């Protein structure tokens, strides 16, 4: 069956990736340290399929805190070498390690005393020989039935590039907020950069006097459509009641319920946040305290707005 061909290909490529694990050695750690200590940028280079993989690795590095970009070694002879400085590191990809266009580029790099990290399937290659660190991505055979088309080898190089980027993220202590800065257009970046002031409701807030009877409070809380009411003292937040508080009060006091006031059931220290609090932090506060809303206040505890669970779903 045709699906069998696909299954075998996936098995071969998966095995090629697993076979990389025993190949990890001090060269990988040296490469990570070289990039981590680099004061400039990582210039990734490669030809053909290795070039495509190199471009993806450069993009992954750049989006995870390591300044990097891809350069085709053929373009070096037409002015692109000017982007390279002594503070940079070159990451060169070649399965054979003998690619002619790449080998002609390497002497220029050596002349500028720029350190080289190579990623090849041939530890005895010239590229590996002239590198400061060689990362082995050797595969037994390609997934291609003719053992010709770059398949397992490119998958292995791609996976090793990801391993390099992830290791650097760990060494750098890369945090979600850092990721957001490099991905401002994505949904994750949007959540990580959005603040309380961006999503809070600030108009028609249900403000309840502390001495209001609960029968009246029910109506205002219902009209507010936030499931809560806020009490203020001298313009500052002093308490909060929720529809859950009201239900529990009805069960507890029954006939006496309508004689009770907001002050009898309100929480006098409700969870509050400042306008610049990130939505992700608000979500953590809600989860930790098992609540559905927080109040947004200024430094004098003046009420600015309310952020509820649905507001955080940006």
Tab-separated table of N, CA, C and O in Angstrom, residues 143-243:
chain	number	residue	atom	x	y	z
A	143	UNK	N	16.202	8.262	3.872
A	143	UNK	CA	14.898	7.605	3.789
A	143	UNK	C	14.514	7.354	2.329
A	143	UNK	O	13.673	6.504	2.044
A	144	UNK	N	15.145	8.072	1.437
A	144	UNK	CA	14.930	7.881	0.004
A	144	UNK	C	15.278	6.438	-0.370
A	144	UNK	O	16.347	5.936	-0.001
A	145	UNK	N	14.391	5.729	-1.085
A	145	UNK	CA	14.673	4.324	-1.427
A	145	UNK	C	15.928	4.149	-2.267
A	145	UNK	O	16.522	3.076	-2.296
A	146	UNK	N	16.343	5.230	-2.946
A	146	UNK	CA	17.574	5.173	-3.733
A	146	UNK	C	18.782	5.591	-2.906
A	146	UNK	O	19.910	5.563	-3.402
A	147	UNK	N	18.529	6.029	-1.660
A	147	UNK	CA	19.582	6.518	-0.778
A	147	UNK	C	20.327	7.701	-1.395
A	147	UNK	O	21.542	7.850	-1.233
A	148	UNK	N	19.556	8.542	-2.111
A	148	UNK	CA	20.145	9.676	-2.800
A	148	UNK	C	19.578	11.022	-2.344
A	148	UNK	O	20.335	11.931	-1.997
A	149	UNK	N	18.265	11.160	-2.367
A	149	UNK	CA	17.647	12.447	-2.017
A	149	UNK	C	17.855	12.759	-0.541
A	149	UNK	O	17.632	11.899	0.318
A	150	UNK	N	18.306	13.970	-0.221
A	150	UNK	CA	18.478	14.349	1.190
A	150	UNK	C	17.142	14.291	1.926
A	150	UNK	O	16.245	15.097	1.669
A	151	UNK	N	17.001	13.335	2.803
A	151	UNK	CA	15.751	13.166	3.566
A	151	UNK	C	16.094	12.976	5.044
A	151	UNK	O	15.926	13.895	5.839
A	152	UNK	N	16.605	11.836	5.385
A	152	UNK	CA	16.998	11.600	6.782
A	152	UNK	C	18.086	12.577	7.222
A	152	UNK	O	18.091	13.061	8.357
A	153	UNK	N	19.003	12.905	6.312
A	153	UNK	CA	20.122	13.793	6.665
A	153	UNK	C	19.633	15.206	6.945
A	153	UNK	O	20.107	15.859	7.879
A	154	UNK	N	18.690	15.703	6.144
A	154	UNK	CA	18.181	17.055	6.387
A	154	UNK	C	17.312	17.091	7.641
A	154	UNK	O	17.336	18.076	8.389
A	155	UNK	N	16.554	16.012	7.874
A	155	UNK	CA	15.744	15.944	9.102
A	155	UNK	C	16.642	15.944	10.325
A	155	UNK	O	16.363	16.622	11.327
A	156	UNK	N	17.738	15.208	10.256
A	156	UNK	CA	18.679	15.144	11.375
A	156	UNK	C	19.307	16.513	11.639
A	156	UNK	O	19.426	16.950	12.784
A	157	UNK	N	19.706	17.198	10.572
A	157	UNK	CA	20.312	18.522	10.737
A	157	UNK	C	19.312	19.509	11.320
A	157	UNK	O	19.647	20.328	12.179
A	158	UNK	N	18.067	19.425	10.861
A	158	UNK	CA	17.020	20.317	11.372
A	158	UNK	C	16.786	20.081	12.860
A	158	UNK	O	16.696	21.026	13.655
A	159	UNK	N	16.711	18.806	13.249
A	159	UNK	CA	16.496	18.467	14.660
A	159	UNK	C	17.676	18.911	15.511
A	159	UNK	O	17.496	19.416	16.625
A	160	UNK	N	18.890	18.753	15.002
A	160	UNK	CA	20.065	19.182	15.767
A	160	UNK	C	20.088	20.703	15.910
A	160	UNK	O	20.509	21.232	16.961
A	161	UNK	N	19.641	21.397	14.886
A	161	UNK	CA	19.541	22.846	14.987
A	161	UNK	C	18.564	23.260	16.071
A	161	UNK	O	18.819	24.208	16.838
A	162	UNK	N	17.442	22.547	16.149
A	162	UNK	CA	16.478	22.820	17.224
A	162	UNK	C	17.100	22.532	18.588
A	162	UNK	O	16.894	23.283	19.539
A	163	UNK	N	17.853	21.436	18.676
A	163	UNK	CA	18.506	21.088	19.947
A	163	UNK	C	19.479	22.188	20.360
A	163	UNK	O	19.573	22.541	21.545
A	164	UNK	N	20.161	22.754	19.404
A	164	UNK	CA	21.106	23.842	19.674
A	164	UNK	C	20.357	25.072	20.207
A	164	UNK	O	20.759	25.688	21.203
A	165	UNK	N	19.259	25.410	19.552
A	165	UNK	CA	18.469	26.571	19.966
A	165	UNK	C	17.861	26.367	21.349
A	165	UNK	O	17.859	27.286	22.184
A	166	UNK	N	17.357	25.169	21.619
A	166	UNK	CA	16.734	24.892	22.920
A	166	UNK	C	17.771	24.935	24.031
A	166	UNK	O	17.519	25.467	25.121
A	167	UNK	N	18.947	24.374	23.760
A	167	UNK	CA	20.020	24.405	24.765
A	167	UNK	C	20.402	25.850	25.087
A	167	UNK	O	20.619	26.208	26.244
A	168	UNK	N	20.458	26.692	24.058
A	168	UNK	CA	20.794	28.093	24.268
A	168	UNK	C	19.701	28.811	25.059
A	168	UNK	O	19.985	29.673	25.894
A	169	UNK	N	18.439	28.462	24.795
A	169	UNK	CA	17.339	29.051	25.565
A	169	UNK	C	17.498	28.743	27.050
A	169	UNK	O	17.299	29.607	27.904
A	170	UNK	N	17.871	27.507	27.355
A	170	UNK	CA	18.046	27.101	28.748
A	170	UNK	C	19.220	27.829	29.386
A	170	UNK	O	19.146	28.301	30.521
A	171	UNK	N	20.313	27.921	28.655
A	171	UNK	CA	21.501	28.590	29.187
A	171	UNK	C	21.224	30.075	29.421
A	171	UNK	O	21.673	30.662	30.414
A	172	UNK	N	20.459	30.686	28.517
A	172	UNK	CA	20.138	32.111	28.640
A	172	UNK	C	19.060	32.381	29.683
A	172	UNK	O	18.848	33.521	30.079
A	173	UNK	N	18.336	31.347	30.107
A	173	UNK	CA	17.205	31.563	30.992
A	173	UNK	C	16.082	32.270	30.256
A	173	UNK	O	15.399	33.140	30.802
A	174	UNK	N	15.861	31.894	29.003
A	174	UNK	CA	14.855	32.518	28.136
A	174	UNK	C	13.461	32.266	28.689
A	174	UNK	O	13.085	31.134	28.958
A	175	UNK	N	12.681	33.340	28.892
A	175	UNK	CA	11.368	33.268	29.511
A	175	UNK	C	10.256	33.522	28.492
A	175	UNK	O	10.514	34.035	27.407
A	176	UNK	N	9.005	33.156	28.859
A	176	UNK	CA	7.882	33.420	27.952
A	176	UNK	C	7.773	34.873	27.526
A	176	UNK	O	7.445	35.172	26.385
A	177	UNK	N	8.065	35.815	28.444
A	177	UNK	CA	7.957	37.231	28.071
A	177	UNK	C	9.008	37.587	27.025
A	177	UNK	O	8.788	38.475	26.189
A	178	UNK	N	10.181	36.898	27.063
A	178	UNK	CA	11.201	37.131	26.049
A	178	UNK	C	10.712	36.625	24.697
A	178	UNK	O	10.898	37.274	23.669
A	179	UNK	N	10.062	35.454	24.718
A	179	UNK	CA	9.521	34.886	23.488
A	179	UNK	C	8.503	35.835	22.880
A	179	UNK	O	8.460	36.032	21.665
A	180	UNK	N	7.674	36.439	23.727
A	180	UNK	CA	6.635	37.351	23.246
A	180	UNK	C	7.231	38.541	22.519
A	180	UNK	O	6.676	39.036	21.537
A	181	UNK	N	8.379	39.036	22.990
A	181	UNK	CA	8.998	40.193	22.368
A	181	UNK	C	9.440	39.894	20.940
A	181	UNK	O	9.479	40.777	20.094
A	182	UNK	N	9.762	38.626	20.671
A	182	UNK	CA	10.190	38.248	19.334
A	182	UNK	C	9.021	37.743	18.484
A	182	UNK	O	9.181	37.480	17.304
A	183	UNK	N	7.818	37.596	19.105
A	183	UNK	CA	6.644	37.109	18.391
A	183	UNK	C	5.430	37.989	18.691
A	183	UNK	O	4.382	37.507	19.112
A	184	UNK	N	5.549	39.295	18.502
A	184	UNK	CA	4.454	40.186	18.889
A	184	UNK	C	3.191	39.981	18.072
A	184	UNK	O	2.107	40.374	18.501
A	185	UNK	N	3.313	39.367	16.889
A	185	UNK	CA	2.130	39.197	16.056
A	185	UNK	C	1.368	37.923	16.345
A	185	UNK	O	0.243	37.756	15.897
A	186	UNK	N	1.951	36.990	17.068
A	186	UNK	CA	1.291	35.718	17.328
A	186	UNK	C	0.341	35.792	18.498
A	186	UNK	O	0.350	36.736	19.294
A	187	UNK	N	-0.497	34.777	18.637
A	187	UNK	CA	-1.468	34.757	19.732
A	187	UNK	C	-0.770	34.657	21.080
A	187	UNK	O	-1.183	35.274	22.055
A	188	UNK	N	0.322	33.898	21.140
A	188	UNK	CA	1.072	33.796	22.395
A	188	UNK	C	1.674	35.144	22.759
A	188	UNK	O	1.552	35.613	23.889
A	189	UNK	N	2.293	35.784	21.782
A	189	UNK	CA	2.872	37.091	22.041
A	189	UNK	C	1.834	38.099	22.472
A	189	UNK	O	2.068	38.917	23.358
A	190	UNK	N	0.678	38.016	21.838
A	190	UNK	CA	-0.392	38.956	22.206
A	190	UNK	C	-0.798	38.768	23.660
A	190	UNK	O	-0.966	39.730	24.401
A	191	UNK	N	-0.959	37.523	24.089
A	191	UNK	CA	-1.351	37.272	25.483
A	191	UNK	C	-0.281	37.727	26.455
A	191	UNK	O	-0.560	38.276	27.508
A	192	UNK	N	0.965	37.508	26.082
A	192	UNK	CA	2.052	37.814	26.997
A	192	UNK	C	2.345	39.305	27.099
A	192	UNK	O	2.936	39.752	28.066
A	193	UNK	N	1.919	40.076	26.106
A	193	UNK	CA	2.177	41.509	26.118
A	193	UNK	C	0.960	42.321	26.515
A	193	UNK	O	1.076	43.496	26.855
A	194	UNK	N	-0.229	41.725	26.475
A	194	UNK	CA	-1.456	42.434	26.810
A	194	UNK	C	-1.540	42.669	28.315
A	194	UNK	O	-1.226	41.793	29.113
A	195	UNK	N	-1.971	43.866	28.699
A	195	UNK	CA	-2.070	44.218	30.110
A	195	UNK	C	-3.525	44.389	30.534
A	195	UNK	O	-4.438	44.400	29.703
A	196	UNK	N	-3.713	44.569	31.842
A	196	UNK	CA	-5.053	44.738	32.394
A	196	UNK	C	-5.762	45.926	31.761
A	196	UNK	O	-6.962	45.870	31.456
A	197	UNK	N	-5.033	47.015	31.551
A	197	UNK	CA	-5.654	48.214	30.989
A	197	UNK	C	-6.158	47.990	29.564
A	197	UNK	O	-7.046	48.702	29.101
A	198	UNK	N	-5.581	46.995	28.869
A	198	UNK	CA	-6.000	46.711	27.492
A	198	UNK	C	-7.337	45.980	27.430
A	198	UNK	O	-8.060	46.092	26.435
A	199	UNK	N	-7.657	45.216	28.466
A	199	UNK	CA	-8.838	44.343	28.393
A	199	UNK	C	-9.891	44.633	29.460
A	199	UNK	O	-10.980	44.066	29.430
A	200	UNK	N	-9.597	45.511	30.399
A	200	UNK	CA	-10.538	45.726	31.507
A	200	UNK	C	-11.796	46.441	31.040
A	200	UNK	O	-11.788	47.226	30.076
A	201	UNK	N	-12.882	46.157	31.735
A	201	UNK	CA	-14.113	46.916	31.535
A	201	UNK	C	-14.102	48.071	32.521
A	201	UNK	O	-13.910	47.878	33.728
A	202	UNK	N	-14.291	49.277	32.018
A	202	UNK	CA	-14.178	50.453	32.879
A	202	UNK	C	-15.448	51.299	32.935
A	202	UNK	O	-15.521	52.260	33.698
A	203	UNK	N	-16.473	50.940	32.136
A	203	UNK	CA	-17.698	51.736	32.142
A	203	UNK	C	-18.850	50.965	32.801
A	203	UNK	O	-18.883	49.740	32.772
A	204	UNK	N	-19.781	51.713	33.389
A	204	UNK	CA	-20.973	51.129	34.017
A	204	UNK	C	-20.627	50.022	35.003
A	204	UNK	O	-21.252	48.953	35.015
A	205	UNK	N	-19.638	50.264	35.823
A	205	UNK	CA	-19.247	49.263	36.822
A	205	UNK	C	-20.280	49.235	37.953
A	205	UNK	O	-20.766	50.293	38.381
A	206	UNK	N	-20.614	48.055	38.455
A	206	UNK	CA	-21.618	47.929	39.527
A	206	UNK	C	-21.040	48.328	40.886
A	206	UNK	O	-20.394	47.524	41.554
A	207	UNK	N	-21.266	49.595	41.269
A	207	UNK	CA	-20.788	50.108	42.561
A	207	UNK	C	-21.928	50.001	43.577
A	207	UNK	O	-23.039	50.506	43.328
A	208	UNK	N	-21.668	49.373	44.700
A	208	UNK	CA	-22.691	49.136	45.719
A	208	UNK	C	-22.295	49.794	47.042
A	208	UNK	O	-21.179	49.577	47.521
A	209	UNK	N	-23.183	50.575	47.654
A	209	UNK	CA	-22.907	51.076	49.007
A	209	UNK	C	-22.836	49.915	49.985
A	209	UNK	O	-23.567	48.925	49.858
A	210	UNK	N	-21.968	50.003	50.972
A	210	UNK	CA	-21.795	48.915	51.935
A	210	UNK	C	-23.063	48.668	52.744
A	210	UNK	O	-23.303	47.540	53.209
A	211	UNK	N	-23.902	49.705	52.910
A	211	UNK	CA	-25.122	49.532	53.705
A	211	UNK	C	-26.349	49.188	52.869
A	211	UNK	O	-27.474	49.165	53.371
A	212	UNK	N	-26.132	48.899	51.583
A	212	UNK	CA	-27.266	48.524	50.723
A	212	UNK	C	-27.774	47.140	51.102
A	212	UNK	O	-26.998	46.211	51.330
A	213	UNK	N	-29.122	46.982	51.165
A	213	UNK	CA	-29.688	45.679	51.463
A	213	UNK	C	-29.462	44.719	50.293
A	213	UNK	O	-29.435	45.142	49.130
A	214	UNK	N	-29.288	43.458	50.630
A	214	UNK	CA	-28.930	42.463	49.616
A	214	UNK	C	-30.001	42.296	48.550
A	214	UNK	O	-29.696	41.937	47.409
A	215	UNK	N	-31.258	42.558	48.901
A	215	UNK	CA	-32.323	42.475	47.905
A	215	UNK	C	-32.088	43.463	46.771
A	215	UNK	O	-32.330	43.148	45.594
A	216	UNK	N	-31.638	44.652	47.087
A	216	UNK	CA	-31.314	45.654	46.069
A	216	UNK	C	-30.012	45.304	45.363
A	216	UNK	O	-29.853	45.539	44.158
A	217	UNK	N	-29.058	44.779	46.137
A	217	UNK	CA	-27.753	44.436	45.565
A	217	UNK	C	-27.885	43.394	44.456
A	217	UNK	O	-27.165	43.452	43.457
A	218	UNK	N	-28.814	42.445	44.632
A	218	UNK	CA	-29.024	41.413	43.611
A	218	UNK	C	-29.316	42.061	42.264
A	218	UNK	O	-28.775	41.664	41.228
A	219	UNK	N	-30.162	43.062	42.272
A	219	UNK	CA	-30.578	43.724	41.031
A	219	UNK	C	-29.384	44.411	40.357
A	219	UNK	O	-29.162	44.268	39.156
A	220	UNK	N	-28.591	45.140	41.147
A	220	UNK	CA	-27.445	45.845	40.575
A	220	UNK	C	-26.374	44.893	40.067
A	220	UNK	O	-25.766	45.122	39.020
A	221	UNK	N	-26.134	43.826	40.813
A	221	UNK	CA	-25.142	42.830	40.367
A	221	UNK	C	-25.608	42.191	39.069
A	221	UNK	O	-24.811	41.974	38.145
A	222	UNK	N	-26.899	41.904	38.958
A	222	UNK	CA	-27.438	41.304	37.738
A	222	UNK	C	-27.312	42.256	36.553
A	222	UNK	O	-26.922	41.849	35.456
A	223	UNK	N	-27.632	43.538	36.778
A	223	UNK	CA	-27.550	44.521	35.696
A	223	UNK	C	-26.102	44.743	35.253
A	223	UNK	O	-25.839	45.049	34.094
A	224	UNK	N	-25.170	44.606	36.188
A	224	UNK	CA	-23.765	44.832	35.861
A	224	UNK	C	-23.179	43.799	34.931
A	224	UNK	O	-22.182	44.051	34.253
A	225	UNK	N	-23.778	42.598	34.881
A	225	UNK	CA	-23.362	41.519	33.981
A	225	UNK	C	-21.886	41.122	34.157
A	225	UNK	O	-21.242	40.648	33.226
A	226	UNK	N	-21.381	41.339	35.367
A	226	UNK	CA	-20.022	40.885	35.675
A	226	UNK	C	-20.021	39.842	36.781
A	226	UNK	O	-18.981	39.287	37.110
A	227	UNK	N	-21.201	39.629	37.372
A	227	UNK	CA	-21.302	38.653	38.453
A	227	UNK	C	-20.707	39.152	39.745
A	227	UNK	O	-20.344	38.350	40.615
A	228	UNK	N	-20.610	40.493	39.888
A	228	UNK	CA	-20.018	41.041	41.103
A	228	UNK	C	-20.480	42.476	41.318
A	228	UNK	O	-21.055	43.111	40.436
A	229	UNK	N	-20.195	42.982	42.515
A	229	UNK	CA	-20.427	44.374	42.852
A	229	UNK	C	-19.283	44.854	43.718
A	229	UNK	O	-18.725	44.086	44.517
A	230	UNK	N	-18.904	46.121	43.570
A	230	UNK	CA	-17.749	46.674	44.286
A	230	UNK	C	-18.220	47.761	45.248
A	230	UNK	O	-19.059	48.597	44.900
A	231	UNK	N	-17.671	47.749	46.441
A	231	UNK	CA	-17.967	48.818	47.397
A	231	UNK	C	-16.754	49.744	47.496
A	231	UNK	O	-15.601	49.283	47.427
A	232	UNK	N	-17.038	51.035	47.631
A	232	UNK	CA	-15.989	52.038	47.726
A	232	UNK	C	-16.143	52.816	49.029
A	232	UNK	O	-17.263	53.080	49.478
A	233	UNK	N	-15.039	53.172	49.634
A	233	UNK	CA	-15.020	54.051	50.803
A	233	UNK	C	-14.090	55.208	50.492
A	233	UNK	O	-12.903	54.988	50.211
A	234	UNK	N	-14.647	56.414	50.477
A	234	UNK	CA	-13.875	57.608	50.097
A	234	UNK	C	-13.240	57.434	48.720
A	234	UNK	O	-12.100	57.850	48.480
A	235	UNK	N	-13.991	56.783	47.829
A	235	UNK	CA	-13.518	56.607	46.461
A	235	UNK	C	-12.529	55.483	46.273
A	235	UNK	O	-12.052	55.245	45.153
A	236	UNK	N	-12.208	54.745	47.322
A	236	UNK	CA	-11.229	53.659	47.234
A	236	UNK	C	-11.914	52.313	47.438
A	236	UNK	O	-12.888	52.219	48.184
A	237	UNK	N	-11.385	51.299	46.793
A	237	UNK	CA	-11.964	49.954	46.902
A	237	UNK	C	-11.900	49.477	48.343
A	237	UNK	O	-10.824	49.490	48.965
A	238	UNK	N	-13.051	49.062	48.871
A	238	UNK	CA	-13.086	48.575	50.255
A	238	UNK	C	-13.737	47.208	50.380
A	238	UNK	O	-13.683	46.585	51.437
A	239	UNK	N	-14.366	46.716	49.314
A	239	UNK	CA	-15.000	45.411	49.398
A	239	UNK	C	-15.522	44.928	48.068
A	239	UNK	O	-15.582	45.679	47.084
A	240	UNK	N	-15.886	43.664	48.032
A	240	UNK	CA	-16.393	43.035	46.809
A	240	UNK	C	-17.374	41.944	47.184
A	240	UNK	O	-17.146	41.175	48.119
A	241	UNK	N	-18.494	41.872	46.468
A	241	UNK	CA	-19.393	40.730	46.606
A	241	UNK	C	-19.586	40.115	45.228
A	241	UNK	O	-19.520	40.812	44.210
A	242	UNK	N	-19.818	38.827	45.202
A	242	UNK	CA	-20.058	38.119	43.950
A	242	UNK	C	-21.434	37.474	43.994
A	242	UNK	O	-22.052	37.368	45.061
A	243	UNK	N	-21.905	37.043	42.844
A	243	UNK	CA	-23.195	36.360	42.809
A	243	UNK	C	-23.151	35.073	43.631
A	243	UNK	O	-24.144	34.646	44.215
